[in-house]
């Protein structure tokens, strides 16, 4: 199924050709002035410059040819040379009907690519905190979007499970079984002690090296830590509706590191500098200084970058992926730039396999500073979820009579939507303020508002008692219907752009517009009590499409809708 902009563009091309203007100027986009028209073409302005002609005249000429088309209700040339296009009811409804008939509502599948999405990035034996929340939320949504567009996406949590923190924990760990609560207390205690007690720090460092070189005793403790920690992590990611195809980590590639580092040195790509082994990655076009990538410290230890390089090598061998997408805090941008350049230079990743890092901003509290607990500590993810669910729970019980049990169940679903939508509706690279009041509100640009809209449609459809199908959508008769149809039409364009730009916030923008248009429609049009059956069927088919699109979209964003709220 073609996109609406492609359909319009074809007509524009023909009209431009008839007017003797090169087709390449026949561009079209959504209008900047929705009060005047729905689509807009600015091509005559550029063409006029090249042809040394008056842009208004060109626009008027093109409009003359477009007026024959039944796809437009009006075609106007507007100063200084725009073409303003309004779709005809026929064309709009015909398109919306096709969307309803199409399983993917007009989305064309990508040619299937294999894509590794590296997100989550939890560190073993440390509690998941807010910093990991964004990676999980954004990464999950990007992975789902990629799959929705027809790709094979493989999510890897890439655990921090091999560094000094493991040595610290092993050194302080008591004998015998251990719980997650104990484990989580050990790490902060051990890292505090290491700062004051150099001997302890030395022993922990030693334990790290022993672990990495395969010492059975350290390995046994590590296994124990991993077992307890993974169970807890999985539980937490489950609560977030986040899941991974691969539970690999830094430890997975331990054995690949020595041969990799040796080959970098042998090939002359890495060289010694102040005892460390480094790779130059600066390029002449760089606007700022890009320091060399250190692949081995002077004490012989591997680093974060080394394990990322070894991981790339392993992923190439196992999956030969077309693309890699990493999602971390933007403070890691330099790390990824260095790793990517080293990987290219060393031939670990061929040029045709793309490497992308999405760096996200900080989640702040209402004071504009990084989000903290009420007592000022680092907020744990579980606490944040509990607080949000409680806020939603209270709203639900305020709103209506509902059993405590159902309210709890619903609050979990709605609370997650509040958190995820609150995060994803911002451009990822920007910082944002986590405002529990606003995020959990049932009105405005929020997750709960979107869910509320879906639930409302569900309940109308449940009451409808009438058979209808996609083909029942007839040309709109009211402005509210038109507004809803126009909001829906750009679905394929939006999903496409969101995927190309890895920008889930564009999906949020779109569904907010759709939800808003639906609610206007709902208030202005009597759906169930419409006496004309043809019209009533048309309304039902239109709101069913609205609901399906909202459901697909929230699925891509990584949350679900309850039955009632
Ligand atoms: N564990 C890291 C952290 O907490 C994130 C890992 C991101 N992925 C990667 N391949 N480096 O910062």
XYZ file of N, CA, C and O in Angstrom, residues 2-12 26-30 39 95 489-490 492-493:
88
model
N 0.527 2.192 -0.863
C 1.339 3.416 -0.945
C 1.054 4.350 0.227
O -0.036 4.346 0.769
N 2.022 5.190 0.534
C 1.793 6.194 1.568
C 1.017 7.360 0.962
O 1.117 7.616 -0.240
N 0.288 8.092 1.790
C -0.481 9.226 1.282
C 0.448 10.236 0.607
O 0.143 10.737 -0.474
N 1.586 10.512 1.216
C 2.486 11.492 0.584
C 2.993 10.985 -0.776
O 3.191 11.781 -1.687
N 3.159 9.677 -0.939
C 3.597 9.162 -2.246
C 2.504 9.350 -3.280
O 2.777 9.691 -4.434
N 1.261 9.124 -2.863
C 0.145 9.282 -3.804
C 0.074 10.737 -4.281
O -0.024 11.018 -5.474
N 0.185 11.651 -3.327
C 0.109 13.072 -3.684
C 1.302 13.461 -4.551
O 1.177 14.189 -5.532
N 2.444 12.946 -4.201
C 3.658 13.292 -4.941
C 3.554 12.873 -6.411
O 3.978 13.603 -7.302
N 2.956 11.718 -6.638
C 2.807 11.278 -8.022
C 1.957 12.255 -8.827
O 2.275 12.569 -9.974
N 0.903 12.720 -8.191
C 0.034 13.678 -8.888
C 0.781 14.987 -9.131
O 0.657 15.596 -10.185
N 1.544 15.386 -8.124
C 2.317 16.621 -8.274
C 3.332 16.490 -9.405
O 3.495 17.398 -10.213
N 8.744 18.392 -7.319
C 7.404 18.003 -6.853
C 7.489 17.342 -5.479
O 7.293 16.155 -5.332
N 7.833 18.159 -4.471
C 7.942 17.609 -3.114
C 6.672 17.923 -2.343
O 6.025 18.921 -2.610
N 6.387 17.080 -1.380
C 5.194 17.354 -0.582
C 5.431 16.981 0.876
O 6.188 16.076 1.191
N 4.824 17.755 1.742
C 4.926 17.446 3.166
C 3.626 17.809 3.856
O 2.739 18.415 3.238
N 3.542 17.428 5.119
C 2.373 17.843 5.892
C 2.412 19.361 6.012
O 3.477 19.958 6.066
N -1.870 19.305 3.176
C -0.552 19.031 2.610
C -0.088 20.261 1.857
O -0.894 21.082 1.425
N -8.563 6.142 1.371
C -7.254 5.792 1.929
C -7.408 5.154 3.311
O -6.795 4.129 3.618
N -4.100 9.218 8.899
C -3.504 8.986 7.583
C -1.978 8.855 7.561
O -1.429 8.069 6.795
N -1.279 9.589 8.410
C 0.187 9.605 8.297
C 0.885 8.461 9.049
O 2.101 8.475 9.212
N 1.890 5.401 8.369
C 3.042 4.748 7.743
C 4.243 5.691 7.678
O 5.384 5.280 7.933
N 3.984 6.960 7.367
C 5.081 7.942 7.316
C 5.734 8.088 8.684
O 6.952 8.146 8.804
